Amino acid sequence: MIRFRNAMGYYDIHTHQMPFHKEDIAIINRIVSPMGDMQPGPLLDTVIRSYGIHPWYIYNVKEQMDLLRVLVSGSGVVAIGEAGLDTLAESPMDLQKEVFLAQANLAEETHKPLIIHCVKAWADLIACKKAVKPEMPWIIHGFRGNGELASQLVRLGFYLSFGDRFNPSALRAAWPDFLFLETDDKSIDI
């Protein structure tokens, strides 16, 4: 069973900022992109985090995957991602699938869960999961779909993470064993 509150605070499964309360536990996400050096700095050395190649920021797969492999071997890295498939991204879907599958395989190699960004690519995501047959959890972050889609994904073993906007029927479909909470890029308290 998923527990949202630890002995002292709450868990935030996916965020891009430090938690509001020092007792909360947050997985800080860093995107491996051309927008800057993703090496951990002094602040990130003290928190748990995830690293991934977001489908919006695919620019040099070999360089990004090499850097990702180095980053995920660091202490405090507990998940791979946010990796994903997004029909609205500029990168071609074939390239997105290649990068996504490379990250999914890295998650298996390193025994870390995979945090997933998915926009209008559910059939492709399901096909990837069937191809990889992962042992590690696959967690769809920021899930906003309906209850029917949520039920289908839960039956296939996906976990769903909900932020400030969600469909109540999807939340019920994931309750209690396939459910996480997150703040993502919002400056809100978990």
PDB file of C-alpha atoms in Angstrom:
ATOM      1  CA  MET A   1       0.000   0.000   0.000  1.00  0.00           C
ATOM      2  CA  ILE A   2       1.240   3.500  -0.859  1.00  0.00           C
ATOM      3  CA  ARG A   3       1.767   5.815   2.113  1.00  0.00           C
ATOM      4  CA  PHE A   4       1.600   9.537   1.368  1.00  0.00           C
ATOM      5  CA  ARG A   5       2.860  10.635   4.747  1.00  0.00           C
ATOM      6  CA  ASN A   6       6.093   9.449   6.309  1.00  0.00           C
ATOM      7  CA  ALA A   7       6.761   9.675  10.028  1.00  0.00           C
ATOM      8  CA  MET A   8       7.480  13.379   9.717  1.00  0.00           C
ATOM      9  CA  GLY A   9       6.083  14.720   6.404  1.00  0.00           C
ATOM     10  CA  TYR A  10       4.716  13.954   2.932  1.00  0.00           C
ATOM     11  CA  TYR A  11       6.198  12.357  -0.199  1.00  0.00           C
ATOM     12  CA  ASP A  12       6.291  14.331  -3.472  1.00  0.00           C
ATOM     13  CA  ILE A  13       7.098  11.783  -6.189  1.00  0.00           C
ATOM     14  CA  HIS A  14       7.914  14.372  -8.901  1.00  0.00           C
ATOM     15  CA  THR A  15       8.836  18.030  -8.521  1.00  0.00           C
ATOM     16  CA  HIS A  16      11.215  20.595  -9.962  1.00  0.00           C
ATOM     17  CA  GLN A  17      11.762  22.563  -6.748  1.00  0.00           C
ATOM     18  CA  MET A  18      12.689  22.039  -3.136  1.00  0.00           C
ATOM     19  CA  PRO A  19       9.829  21.055  -0.808  1.00  0.00           C
ATOM     20  CA  PHE A  20       8.004  23.696   1.227  1.00  0.00           C
ATOM     21  CA  HIS A  21       8.609  21.859   4.508  1.00  0.00           C
ATOM     22  CA  LYS A  22      11.943  20.347   5.513  1.00  0.00           C
ATOM     23  CA  GLU A  23      10.198  17.202   6.808  1.00  0.00           C
ATOM     24  CA  ASP A  24       8.649  16.455   3.392  1.00  0.00           C
ATOM     25  CA  ILE A  25      10.469  14.078   1.060  1.00  0.00           C
ATOM     26  CA  ALA A  26      10.609  15.187  -2.563  1.00  0.00           C
ATOM     27  CA  ILE A  27      12.152  13.592  -5.639  1.00  0.00           C
ATOM     28  CA  ILE A  28      13.637  16.599  -7.448  1.00  0.00           C
ATOM     29  CA  ASN A  29      13.565  16.056 -11.218  1.00  0.00           C
ATOM     30  CA  ARG A  30      16.381  17.324 -13.443  1.00  0.00           C
ATOM     31  CA  ILE A  31      16.077  17.183 -17.213  1.00  0.00           C
ATOM     32  CA  VAL A  32      19.193  16.262 -19.199  1.00  0.00           C
ATOM     33  CA  SER A  33      18.950  18.943 -21.898  1.00  0.00           C
ATOM     34  CA  PRO A  34      20.906  21.552 -23.842  1.00  0.00           C
ATOM     35  CA  MET A  35      19.629  24.176 -21.400  1.00  0.00           C
ATOM     36  CA  GLY A  36      22.497  23.749 -18.979  1.00  0.00           C
ATOM     37  CA  ASP A  37      24.874  21.518 -17.117  1.00  0.00           C
ATOM     38  CA  MET A  38      22.911  18.848 -15.285  1.00  0.00           C
ATOM     39  CA  GLN A  39      25.757  17.831 -12.978  1.00  0.00           C
ATOM     40  CA  PRO A  40      24.663  17.795  -9.329  1.00  0.00           C
ATOM     41  CA  GLY A  41      25.596  20.921  -7.423  1.00  0.00           C
ATOM     42  CA  PRO A  42      25.919  21.484  -3.671  1.00  0.00           C
ATOM     43  CA  LEU A  43      22.143  21.819  -3.190  1.00  0.00           C
ATOM     44  CA  LEU A  44      21.299  18.678  -5.148  1.00  0.00           C
ATOM     45  CA  ASP A  45      23.931  16.663  -3.331  1.00  0.00           C
ATOM     46  CA  THR A  46      21.689  16.765  -0.247  1.00  0.00           C
ATOM     47  CA  VAL A  47      18.361  15.695  -1.809  1.00  0.00           C
ATOM     48  CA  ILE A  48      17.000  12.701  -3.648  1.00  0.00           C
ATOM     49  CA  ARG A  49      16.397  13.205  -7.328  1.00  0.00           C
ATOM     50  CA  SER A  50      15.658  11.769 -10.755  1.00  0.00           C
ATOM     51  CA  TYR A  51      17.311  12.496 -14.087  1.00  0.00           C
ATOM     52  CA  GLY A  52      15.867  11.938 -17.527  1.00  0.00           C
ATOM     53  CA  ILE A  53      15.736  12.990 -21.156  1.00  0.00           C
ATOM     54  CA  HIS A  54      12.392  14.704 -21.692  1.00  0.00           C
ATOM     55  CA  PRO A  55      10.838  14.286 -25.172  1.00  0.00           C
ATOM     56  CA  TRP A  56      10.790  18.081 -25.610  1.00  0.00           C
ATOM     57  CA  TYR A  57      14.566  18.279 -25.155  1.00  0.00           C
ATOM     58  CA  ILE A  58      16.064  15.571 -27.347  1.00  0.00           C
ATOM     59  CA  TYR A  59      19.039  17.075 -29.176  1.00  0.00           C
ATOM     60  CA  ASN A  60      21.978  14.626 -29.206  1.00  0.00           C
ATOM     61  CA  VAL A  61      20.942  11.161 -28.076  1.00  0.00           C
ATOM     62  CA  LYS A  62      24.422   9.715 -27.600  1.00  0.00           C
ATOM     63  CA  GLU A  63      25.689  12.717 -25.632  1.00  0.00           C
ATOM     64  CA  GLN A  64      22.540  12.879 -23.510  1.00  0.00           C
ATOM     65  CA  MET A  65      22.478   9.129 -22.805  1.00  0.00           C
ATOM     66  CA  ASP A  66      26.182   9.162 -21.876  1.00  0.00           C
ATOM     67  CA  LEU A  67      25.567  12.009 -19.430  1.00  0.00           C
ATOM     68  CA  LEU A  68      22.415  10.337 -18.090  1.00  0.00           C
ATOM     69  CA  ARG A  69      24.341   7.121 -17.372  1.00  0.00           C
ATOM     70  CA  VAL A  70      26.879   9.100 -15.334  1.00  0.00           C
ATOM     71  CA  LEU A  71      24.240  11.093 -13.470  1.00  0.00           C
ATOM     72  CA  VAL A  72      22.065   8.133 -12.470  1.00  0.00           C
ATOM     73  CA  SER A  73      25.037   6.372 -10.918  1.00  0.00           C
ATOM     74  CA  GLY A  74      25.371   9.190  -8.381  1.00  0.00           C
ATOM     75  CA  SER A  75      24.243   8.936  -4.792  1.00  0.00           C
ATOM     76  CA  GLY A  76      20.768  10.241  -4.100  1.00  0.00           C
ATOM     77  CA  VAL A  77      19.398   9.363  -7.549  1.00  0.00           C
ATOM     78  CA  VAL A  78      16.353   7.181  -6.939  1.00  0.00           C
ATOM     79  CA  ALA A  79      14.558   7.194 -10.326  1.00  0.00           C
ATOM     80  CA  ILE A  80      15.042   7.606 -14.075  1.00  0.00           C
ATOM     81  CA  GLY A  81      12.965  10.242 -15.840  1.00  0.00           C
ATOM     82  CA  GLU A  82      11.113  12.148 -16.684  1.00  0.00           C
ATOM     83  CA  ALA A  83      11.258  10.085 -19.830  1.00  0.00           C
ATOM     84  CA  GLY A  84       8.410   9.977 -22.253  1.00  0.00           C
ATOM     85  CA  LEU A  85       6.407  10.133 -25.413  1.00  0.00           C
ATOM     86  CA  ASP A  86       4.610  13.310 -26.490  1.00  0.00           C
ATOM     87  CA  THR A  87       2.757  13.780 -29.782  1.00  0.00           C
ATOM     88  CA  LEU A  88       3.017  17.563 -29.305  1.00  0.00           C
ATOM     89  CA  ALA A  89       6.835  17.563 -29.068  1.00  0.00           C
ATOM     90  CA  GLU A  90       8.943  18.600 -32.062  1.00  0.00           C
ATOM     91  CA  SER A  91      11.087  15.442 -31.958  1.00  0.00           C
ATOM     92  CA  PRO A  92       9.834  12.692 -34.309  1.00  0.00           C
ATOM     93  CA  MET A  93       7.975   9.879 -32.523  1.00  0.00           C
ATOM     94  CA  ASP A  94      10.482   7.249 -33.743  1.00  0.00           C
ATOM     95  CA  LEU A  95      13.308   9.205 -32.073  1.00  0.00           C
ATOM     96  CA  GLN A  96      11.219   9.692 -28.917  1.00  0.00           C
ATOM     97  CA  LYS A  97      10.592   5.923 -28.749  1.00  0.00           C
ATOM     98  CA  GLU A  98      14.314   5.201 -29.185  1.00  0.00           C
ATOM     99  CA  VAL A  99      15.233   7.567 -26.338  1.00  0.00           C
ATOM    100  CA  PHE A 100      12.364   6.353 -24.153  1.00  0.00           C
ATOM    101  CA  LEU A 101      13.300   2.688 -24.584  1.00  0.00           C
ATOM    102  CA  ALA A 102      16.963   3.457 -23.843  1.00  0.00           C
ATOM    103  CA  GLN A 103      15.880   5.100 -20.578  1.00  0.00           C
ATOM    104  CA  ALA A 104      13.486   2.248 -19.761  1.00  0.00           C
ATOM    105  CA  ASN A 105      16.329  -0.224 -20.220  1.00  0.00           C
ATOM    106  CA  LEU A 106      18.611   1.954 -18.074  1.00  0.00           C
ATOM    107  CA  ALA A 107      15.939   1.915 -15.348  1.00  0.00           C
ATOM    108  CA  GLU A 108      15.985  -1.888 -15.454  1.00  0.00           C
ATOM    109  CA  GLU A 109      19.821  -2.032 -15.417  1.00  0.00           C
ATOM    110  CA  THR A 110      20.049   0.315 -12.434  1.00  0.00           C
ATOM    111  CA  HIS A 111      16.992  -1.078 -10.603  1.00  0.00           C
ATOM    112  CA  LYS A 112      15.288   2.315 -10.446  1.00  0.00           C
ATOM    113  CA  PRO A 113      11.648   3.229 -11.157  1.00  0.00           C
ATOM    114  CA  LEU A 114      10.847   5.067 -14.403  1.00  0.00           C
ATOM    115  CA  ILE A 115       9.003   8.410 -14.183  1.00  0.00           C
ATOM    116  CA  ILE A 116       7.013   8.912 -17.394  1.00  0.00           C
ATOM    117  CA  HIS A 117       5.745  11.958 -19.283  1.00  0.00           C
ATOM    118  CA  CYS A 118       3.023  10.908 -21.754  1.00  0.00           C
ATOM    119  CA  VAL A 119       0.888  13.173 -23.933  1.00  0.00           C
ATOM    120  CA  LYS A 120      -1.552  11.569 -26.396  1.00  0.00           C
ATOM    121  CA  ALA A 121       0.731   8.569 -26.956  1.00  0.00           C
ATOM    122  CA  TRP A 122      -0.936   5.917 -24.778  1.00  0.00           C
ATOM    123  CA  ALA A 123      -0.919   3.120 -27.382  1.00  0.00           C
ATOM    124  CA  ASP A 124       2.804   3.685 -28.020  1.00  0.00           C
ATOM    125  CA  LEU A 125       3.526   3.737 -24.276  1.00  0.00           C
ATOM    126  CA  ILE A 126       1.607   0.494 -23.713  1.00  0.00           C
ATOM    127  CA  ALA A 127       3.449  -1.142 -26.646  1.00  0.00           C
ATOM    128  CA  CYS A 128       6.789  -0.057 -25.116  1.00  0.00           C
ATOM    129  CA  LYS A 129       5.831  -1.562 -21.752  1.00  0.00           C
ATOM    130  CA  LYS A 130       4.866  -4.851 -23.397  1.00  0.00           C
ATOM    131  CA  ALA A 131       8.182  -4.875 -25.292  1.00  0.00           C
ATOM    132  CA  VAL A 132      10.354  -4.111 -22.251  1.00  0.00           C
ATOM    133  CA  LYS A 133       8.409  -6.230 -19.718  1.00  0.00           C
ATOM    134  CA  PRO A 134       9.854  -4.161 -16.865  1.00  0.00           C
ATOM    135  CA  GLU A 135      10.394  -5.403 -13.352  1.00  0.00           C
ATOM    136  CA  MET A 136      10.817  -1.857 -12.063  1.00  0.00           C
ATOM    137  CA  PRO A 137       7.732   0.332 -11.575  1.00  0.00           C
ATOM    138  CA  TRP A 138       6.629   2.650 -14.361  1.00  0.00           C
ATOM    139  CA  ILE A 139       5.006   5.794 -12.908  1.00  0.00           C
ATOM    140  CA  ILE A 140       3.045   8.155 -15.152  1.00  0.00           C
ATOM    141  CA  HIS A 141       3.477  11.614 -13.724  1.00  0.00           C
ATOM    142  CA  GLY A 142       0.889  14.388 -13.900  1.00  0.00           C
ATOM    143  CA  PHE A 143      -1.891  12.014 -14.924  1.00  0.00           C
ATOM    144  CA  ARG A 144      -4.989  13.922 -16.080  1.00  0.00           C
ATOM    145  CA  GLY A 145      -6.806  11.208 -18.021  1.00  0.00           C
ATOM    146  CA  ASN A 146     -10.249   9.824 -17.265  1.00  0.00           C
ATOM    147  CA  GLY A 147     -11.191   6.878 -15.081  1.00  0.00           C
ATOM    148  CA  GLU A 148     -11.477   4.445 -17.984  1.00  0.00           C
ATOM    149  CA  LEU A 149      -7.920   5.137 -19.174  1.00  0.00           C
ATOM    150  CA  ALA A 150      -6.674   5.057 -15.580  1.00  0.00           C
ATOM    151  CA  SER A 151      -8.309   1.641 -15.027  1.00  0.00           C
ATOM    152  CA  GLN A 152      -6.734   0.279 -18.215  1.00  0.00           C
ATOM    153  CA  LEU A 153      -3.275   1.543 -17.220  1.00  0.00           C
ATOM    154  CA  VAL A 154      -3.557   0.206 -13.667  1.00  0.00           C
ATOM    155  CA  ARG A 155      -4.565  -3.223 -15.013  1.00  0.00           C
ATOM    156  CA  LEU A 156      -1.357  -3.134 -17.083  1.00  0.00           C
ATOM    157  CA  GLY A 157       0.698  -2.379 -13.961  1.00  0.00           C
ATOM    158  CA  PHE A 158       1.306   1.354 -14.391  1.00  0.00           C
ATOM    159  CA  TYR A 159       1.335   3.600 -11.325  1.00  0.00           C
ATOM    160  CA  LEU A 160      -0.309   7.023 -11.634  1.00  0.00           C
ATOM    161  CA  SER A 161       0.877  10.244 -10.046  1.00  0.00           C
ATOM    162  CA  PHE A 162      -1.550  13.127  -9.581  1.00  0.00           C
ATOM    163  CA  GLY A 163      -0.816  16.836  -9.281  1.00  0.00           C
ATOM    164  CA  ASP A 164      -3.061  19.822  -8.724  1.00  0.00           C
ATOM    165  CA  ARG A 165      -5.285  19.036 -11.760  1.00  0.00           C
ATOM    166  CA  PHE A 166      -6.818  15.573 -12.096  1.00  0.00           C
ATOM    167  CA  ASN A 167      -9.961  13.642 -12.892  1.00  0.00           C
ATOM    168  CA  PRO A 168     -11.567  12.280  -9.678  1.00  0.00           C
ATOM    169  CA  SER A 169     -12.627   9.061 -11.441  1.00  0.00           C
ATOM    170  CA  ALA A 170      -8.971   8.420 -12.371  1.00  0.00           C
ATOM    171  CA  LEU A 171      -7.925   8.980  -8.772  1.00  0.00           C
ATOM    172  CA  ARG A 172     -10.506   6.407  -7.651  1.00  0.00           C
ATOM    173  CA  ALA A 173      -9.250   3.922 -10.267  1.00  0.00           C
ATOM    174  CA  ALA A 174      -5.688   4.192  -8.925  1.00  0.00           C
ATOM    175  CA  TRP A 175      -6.697   4.185  -5.239  1.00  0.00           C
ATOM    176  CA  PRO A 176      -5.001   2.967  -3.089  1.00  0.00           C
ATOM    177  CA  ASP A 177      -2.238   0.769  -4.477  1.00  0.00           C
ATOM    178  CA  PHE A 178      -1.279   2.520  -7.740  1.00  0.00           C
ATOM    179  CA  LEU A 179      -1.380   6.140  -6.602  1.00  0.00           C
ATOM    180  CA  PHE A 180       1.263   8.823  -6.013  1.00  0.00           C
ATOM    181  CA  LEU A 181       1.103  12.593  -5.452  1.00  0.00           C
ATOM    182  CA  GLU A 182       3.290  15.311  -6.948  1.00  0.00           C
ATOM    183  CA  THR A 183       3.710  19.062  -7.305  1.00  0.00           C
ATOM    184  CA  ASP A 184       5.614  18.951 -10.644  1.00  0.00           C
ATOM    185  CA  ASP A 185       6.474  22.516 -11.687  1.00  0.00           C
ATOM    186  CA  LYS A 186       3.894  24.226  -9.446  1.00  0.00           C
ATOM    187  CA  SER A 187       4.957  26.262  -6.429  1.00  0.00           C
ATOM    188  CA  ILE A 188       2.455  24.550  -4.168  1.00  0.00           C
ATOM    189  CA  ASP A 189       2.641  22.575  -0.940  1.00  0.00           C
ATOM    190  CA  ILE A 190       2.290  18.813  -1.411  1.00  0.00           C
TER     191      ILE A 190
END
